[in-house]
CSV table of C-alpha atoms and ligand atoms in Angstrom, one decimal:
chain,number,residue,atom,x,y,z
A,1,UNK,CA,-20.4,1.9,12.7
A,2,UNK,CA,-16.9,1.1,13.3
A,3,UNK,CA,-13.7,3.3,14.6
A,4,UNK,CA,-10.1,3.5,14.5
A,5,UNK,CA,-9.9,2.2,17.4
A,6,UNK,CA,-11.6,-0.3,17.2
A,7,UNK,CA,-10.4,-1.6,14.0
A,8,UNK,CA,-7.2,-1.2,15.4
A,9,UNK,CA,-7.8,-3.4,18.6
A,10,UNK,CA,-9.2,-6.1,16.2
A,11,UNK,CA,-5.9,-6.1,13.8
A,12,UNK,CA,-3.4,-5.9,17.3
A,13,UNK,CA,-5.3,-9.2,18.5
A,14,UNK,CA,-5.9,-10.8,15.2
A,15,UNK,CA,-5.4,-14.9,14.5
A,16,UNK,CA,-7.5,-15.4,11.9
A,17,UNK,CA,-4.5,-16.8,10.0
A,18,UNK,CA,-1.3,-19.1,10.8
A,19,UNK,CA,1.0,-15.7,10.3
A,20,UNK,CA,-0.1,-14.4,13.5
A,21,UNK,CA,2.3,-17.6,15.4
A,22,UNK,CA,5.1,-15.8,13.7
A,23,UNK,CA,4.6,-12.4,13.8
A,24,UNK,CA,6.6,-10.0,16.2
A,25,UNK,CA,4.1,-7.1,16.0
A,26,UNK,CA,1.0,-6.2,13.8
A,27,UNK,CA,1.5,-3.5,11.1
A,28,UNK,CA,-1.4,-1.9,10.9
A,29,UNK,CA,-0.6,1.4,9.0
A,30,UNK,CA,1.0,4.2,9.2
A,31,UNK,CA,0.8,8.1,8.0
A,32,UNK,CA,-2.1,10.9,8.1
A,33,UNK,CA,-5.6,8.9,8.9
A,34,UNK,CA,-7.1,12.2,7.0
A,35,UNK,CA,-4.9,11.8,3.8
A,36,UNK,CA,-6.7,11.5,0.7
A,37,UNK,CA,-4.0,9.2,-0.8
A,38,UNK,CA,-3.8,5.8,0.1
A,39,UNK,CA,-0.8,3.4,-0.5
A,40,UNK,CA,-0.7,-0.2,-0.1
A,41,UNK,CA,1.9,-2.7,-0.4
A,42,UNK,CA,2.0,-6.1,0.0
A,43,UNK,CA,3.1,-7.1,3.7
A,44,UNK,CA,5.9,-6.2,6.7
A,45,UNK,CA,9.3,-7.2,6.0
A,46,UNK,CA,11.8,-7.8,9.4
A,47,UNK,CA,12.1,-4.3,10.1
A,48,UNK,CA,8.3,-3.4,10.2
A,49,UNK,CA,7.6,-6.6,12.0
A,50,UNK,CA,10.0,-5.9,14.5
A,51,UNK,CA,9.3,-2.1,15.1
A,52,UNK,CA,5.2,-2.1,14.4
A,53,UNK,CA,5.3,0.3,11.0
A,54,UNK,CA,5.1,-0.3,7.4
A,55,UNK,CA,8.1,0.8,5.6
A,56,UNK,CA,10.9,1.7,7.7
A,57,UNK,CA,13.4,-0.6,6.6
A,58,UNK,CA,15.1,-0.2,3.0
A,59,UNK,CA,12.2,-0.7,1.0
A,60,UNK,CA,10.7,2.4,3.0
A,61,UNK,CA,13.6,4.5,2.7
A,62,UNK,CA,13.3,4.3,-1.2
A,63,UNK,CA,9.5,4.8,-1.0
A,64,UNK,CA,10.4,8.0,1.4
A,65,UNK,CA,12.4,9.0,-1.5
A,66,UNK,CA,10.2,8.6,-4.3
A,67,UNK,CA,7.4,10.2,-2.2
A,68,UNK,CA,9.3,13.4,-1.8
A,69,UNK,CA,10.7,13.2,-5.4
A,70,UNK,CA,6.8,14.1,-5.8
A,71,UNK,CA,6.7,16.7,-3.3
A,72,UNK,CA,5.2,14.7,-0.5
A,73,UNK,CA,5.9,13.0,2.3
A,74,UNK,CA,4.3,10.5,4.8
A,75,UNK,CA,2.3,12.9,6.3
A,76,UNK,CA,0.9,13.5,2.9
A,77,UNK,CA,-0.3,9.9,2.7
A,78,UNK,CA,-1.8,6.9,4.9
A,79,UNK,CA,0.0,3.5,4.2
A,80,UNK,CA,-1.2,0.2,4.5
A,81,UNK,CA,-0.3,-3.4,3.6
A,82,UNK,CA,-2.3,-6.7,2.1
A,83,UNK,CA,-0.9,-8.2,4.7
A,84,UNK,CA,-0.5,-7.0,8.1
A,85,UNK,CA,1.3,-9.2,9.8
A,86,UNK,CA,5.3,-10.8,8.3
A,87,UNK,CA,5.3,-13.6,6.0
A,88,UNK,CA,8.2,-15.6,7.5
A,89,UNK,CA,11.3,-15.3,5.6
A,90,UNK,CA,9.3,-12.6,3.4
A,91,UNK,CA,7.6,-15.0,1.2
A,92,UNK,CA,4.7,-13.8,-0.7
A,93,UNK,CA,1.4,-13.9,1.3
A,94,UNK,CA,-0.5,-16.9,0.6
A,95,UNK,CA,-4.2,-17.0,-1.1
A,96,UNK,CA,-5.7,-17.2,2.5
A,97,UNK,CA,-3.6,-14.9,4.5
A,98,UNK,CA,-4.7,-12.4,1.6
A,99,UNK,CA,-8.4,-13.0,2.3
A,100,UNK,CA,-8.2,-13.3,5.6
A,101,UNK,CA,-6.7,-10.0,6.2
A,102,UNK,CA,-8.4,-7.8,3.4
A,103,UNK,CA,-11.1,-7.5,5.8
A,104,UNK,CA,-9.0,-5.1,7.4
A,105,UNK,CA,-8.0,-3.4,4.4
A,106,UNK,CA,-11.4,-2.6,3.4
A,107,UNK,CA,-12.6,-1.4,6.7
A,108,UNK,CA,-9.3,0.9,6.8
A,109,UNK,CA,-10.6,2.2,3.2
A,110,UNK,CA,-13.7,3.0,4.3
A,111,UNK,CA,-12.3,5.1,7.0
A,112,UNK,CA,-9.8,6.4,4.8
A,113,UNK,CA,-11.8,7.3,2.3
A,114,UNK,CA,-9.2,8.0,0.1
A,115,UNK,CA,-9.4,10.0,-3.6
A,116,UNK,CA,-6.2,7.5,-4.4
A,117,UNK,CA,-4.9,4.7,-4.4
A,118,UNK,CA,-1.4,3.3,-5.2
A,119,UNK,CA,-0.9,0.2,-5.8
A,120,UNK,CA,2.8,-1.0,-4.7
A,121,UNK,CA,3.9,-3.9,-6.6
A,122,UNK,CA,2.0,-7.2,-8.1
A,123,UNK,CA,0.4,-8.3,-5.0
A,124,UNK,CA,-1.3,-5.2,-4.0
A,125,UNK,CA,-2.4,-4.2,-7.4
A,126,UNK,CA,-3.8,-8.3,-8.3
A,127,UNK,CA,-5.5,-7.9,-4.0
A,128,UNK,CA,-7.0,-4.3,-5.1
A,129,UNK,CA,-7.3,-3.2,-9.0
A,130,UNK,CA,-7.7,-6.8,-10.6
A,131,UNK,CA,-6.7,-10.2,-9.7
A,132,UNK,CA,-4.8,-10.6,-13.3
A,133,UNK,CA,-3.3,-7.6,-12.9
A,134,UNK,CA,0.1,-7.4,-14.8
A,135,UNK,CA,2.3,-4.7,-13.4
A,136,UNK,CA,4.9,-5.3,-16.5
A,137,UNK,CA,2.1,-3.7,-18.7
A,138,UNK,CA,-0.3,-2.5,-16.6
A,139,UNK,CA,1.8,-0.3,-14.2
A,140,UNK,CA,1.2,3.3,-14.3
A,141,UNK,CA,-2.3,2.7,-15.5
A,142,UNK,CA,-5.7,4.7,-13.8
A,143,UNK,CA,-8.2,2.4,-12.6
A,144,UNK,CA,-11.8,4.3,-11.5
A,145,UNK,CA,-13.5,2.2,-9.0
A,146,UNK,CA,-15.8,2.6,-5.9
A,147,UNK,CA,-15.1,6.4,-6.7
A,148,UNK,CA,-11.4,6.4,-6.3
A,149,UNK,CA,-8.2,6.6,-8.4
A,150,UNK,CA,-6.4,3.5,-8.8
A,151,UNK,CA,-2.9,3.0,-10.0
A,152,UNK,CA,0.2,0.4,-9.5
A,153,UNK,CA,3.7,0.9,-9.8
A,154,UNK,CA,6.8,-1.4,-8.9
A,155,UNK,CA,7.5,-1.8,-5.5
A,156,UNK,CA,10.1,-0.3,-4.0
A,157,UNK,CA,12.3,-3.5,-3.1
A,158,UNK,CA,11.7,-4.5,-6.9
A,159,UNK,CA,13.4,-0.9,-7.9
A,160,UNK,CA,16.5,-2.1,-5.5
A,161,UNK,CA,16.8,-5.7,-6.7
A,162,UNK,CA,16.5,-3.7,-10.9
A,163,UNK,CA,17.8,-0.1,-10.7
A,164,UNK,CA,16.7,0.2,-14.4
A,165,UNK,CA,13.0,-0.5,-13.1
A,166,UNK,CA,13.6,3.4,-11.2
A,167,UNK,CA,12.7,5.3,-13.9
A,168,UNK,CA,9.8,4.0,-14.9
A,169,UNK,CA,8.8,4.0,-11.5
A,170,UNK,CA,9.8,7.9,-11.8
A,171,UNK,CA,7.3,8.2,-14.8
A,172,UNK,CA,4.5,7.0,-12.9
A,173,UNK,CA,5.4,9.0,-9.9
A,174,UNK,CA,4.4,12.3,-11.9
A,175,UNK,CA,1.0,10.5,-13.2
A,176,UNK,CA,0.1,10.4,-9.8
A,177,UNK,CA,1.6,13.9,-8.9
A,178,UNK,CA,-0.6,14.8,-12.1
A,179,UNK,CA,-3.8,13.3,-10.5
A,180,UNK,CA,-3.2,14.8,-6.8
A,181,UNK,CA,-2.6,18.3,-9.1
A,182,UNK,CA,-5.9,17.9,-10.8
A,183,UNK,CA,-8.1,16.4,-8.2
A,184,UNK,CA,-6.4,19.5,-5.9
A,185,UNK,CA,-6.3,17.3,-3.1
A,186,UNK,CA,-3.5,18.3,-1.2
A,187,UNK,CA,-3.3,21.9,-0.4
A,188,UNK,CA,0.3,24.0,0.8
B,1,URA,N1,7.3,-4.2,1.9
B,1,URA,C1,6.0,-4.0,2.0
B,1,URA,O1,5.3,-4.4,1.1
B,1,URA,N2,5.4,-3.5,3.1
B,1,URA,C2,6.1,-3.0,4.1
B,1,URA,O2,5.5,-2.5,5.1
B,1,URA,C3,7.5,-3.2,4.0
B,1,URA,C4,8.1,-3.7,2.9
């Protein structure tokens, strides 16, 4: 069996792929390793690269805000990435990064063992729920696989680039307070 730490070690020396000649730091993850609620977007932007954690630059501060329109907050929640280390110039994560680092993903899930997931954007929802995903139509949407909850909405830097995009993003928000309401999973 694995561990954290060990997994951890593994993603810190990692260069499986060409992203790790570029990368400042590894973002592994971040938030409560006992949440049941599991977010994943789809790699670290300059800010995570730079500091070692997922979402702290303004992508993140929108997430911290949607997360506590809901009641919660990042100790609520675990968050991950497809990617853990930067895409230069924040490209989208090519085919092979994906599947060489979803390795890590997985093994983090299985730790996790999370009741939920959410999905943050196209590239996490087409790497997790289903590679055609469309989160147009598809966003918002509960997916039952492996036992756990599954659902996408935009990601947070596609709510800043299309303000109108926030309040759909809002409506699915309270599908998943719903689900953490009826699966009782976080208790205050
Ligand atoms: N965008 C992501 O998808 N992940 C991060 O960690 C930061 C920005």
């Amino acid at each position: 069996m694995f561990s954290w730490e060990v997994l951890e070690c593994a993603c810190q020396t990692c260069n499986r792929c060409r992203l790790a000649e570029t990368r400042t730091n590894v973002v592994v993850g971040d938030g409560n390793k006992k949440a049941k609620i599991l977010l994943i977007g789809e790699g670290p932007g300059e800010k995570e690269d730079l500091s070692g954690i997922p979402f702290v630059g303004p992508a993140g501060q929108l997430l911290d805000k949607m997360l506590d329109c809901i009641g919660l907050s990042r100790e609520d929640v675990y968050i991950a990435n497809v990617v853990k280390c930067r895409p230069p110039g924040n490209r989208d994560p090519e085919t092979d990064e994906k599947n060489c680092c979803i390795e890590y993903l997985r093994y983090q899930f299985a730790l996790i063992k999370p009741q939920i997931i959410l999905c943050l954007g196209r590239i996490a929802a087409q790497s997790i729920i289903d590679s055609r995903f469309r989160i147009t139509k598809e966003h918002g949407t509960w997916y039952k696989k492996k036992n756990c909850w599954m659902m996408a909405t935009y990601h947070p830097s596609a709510l800043l680039r299309d303000e109108s995009k926030k309040k759909i993003a809002f409506e699915d928000l309270k599908e998943l307070k719903k689900k953490i309401d009826e699966l009782d999973i976080i208790k205050k």
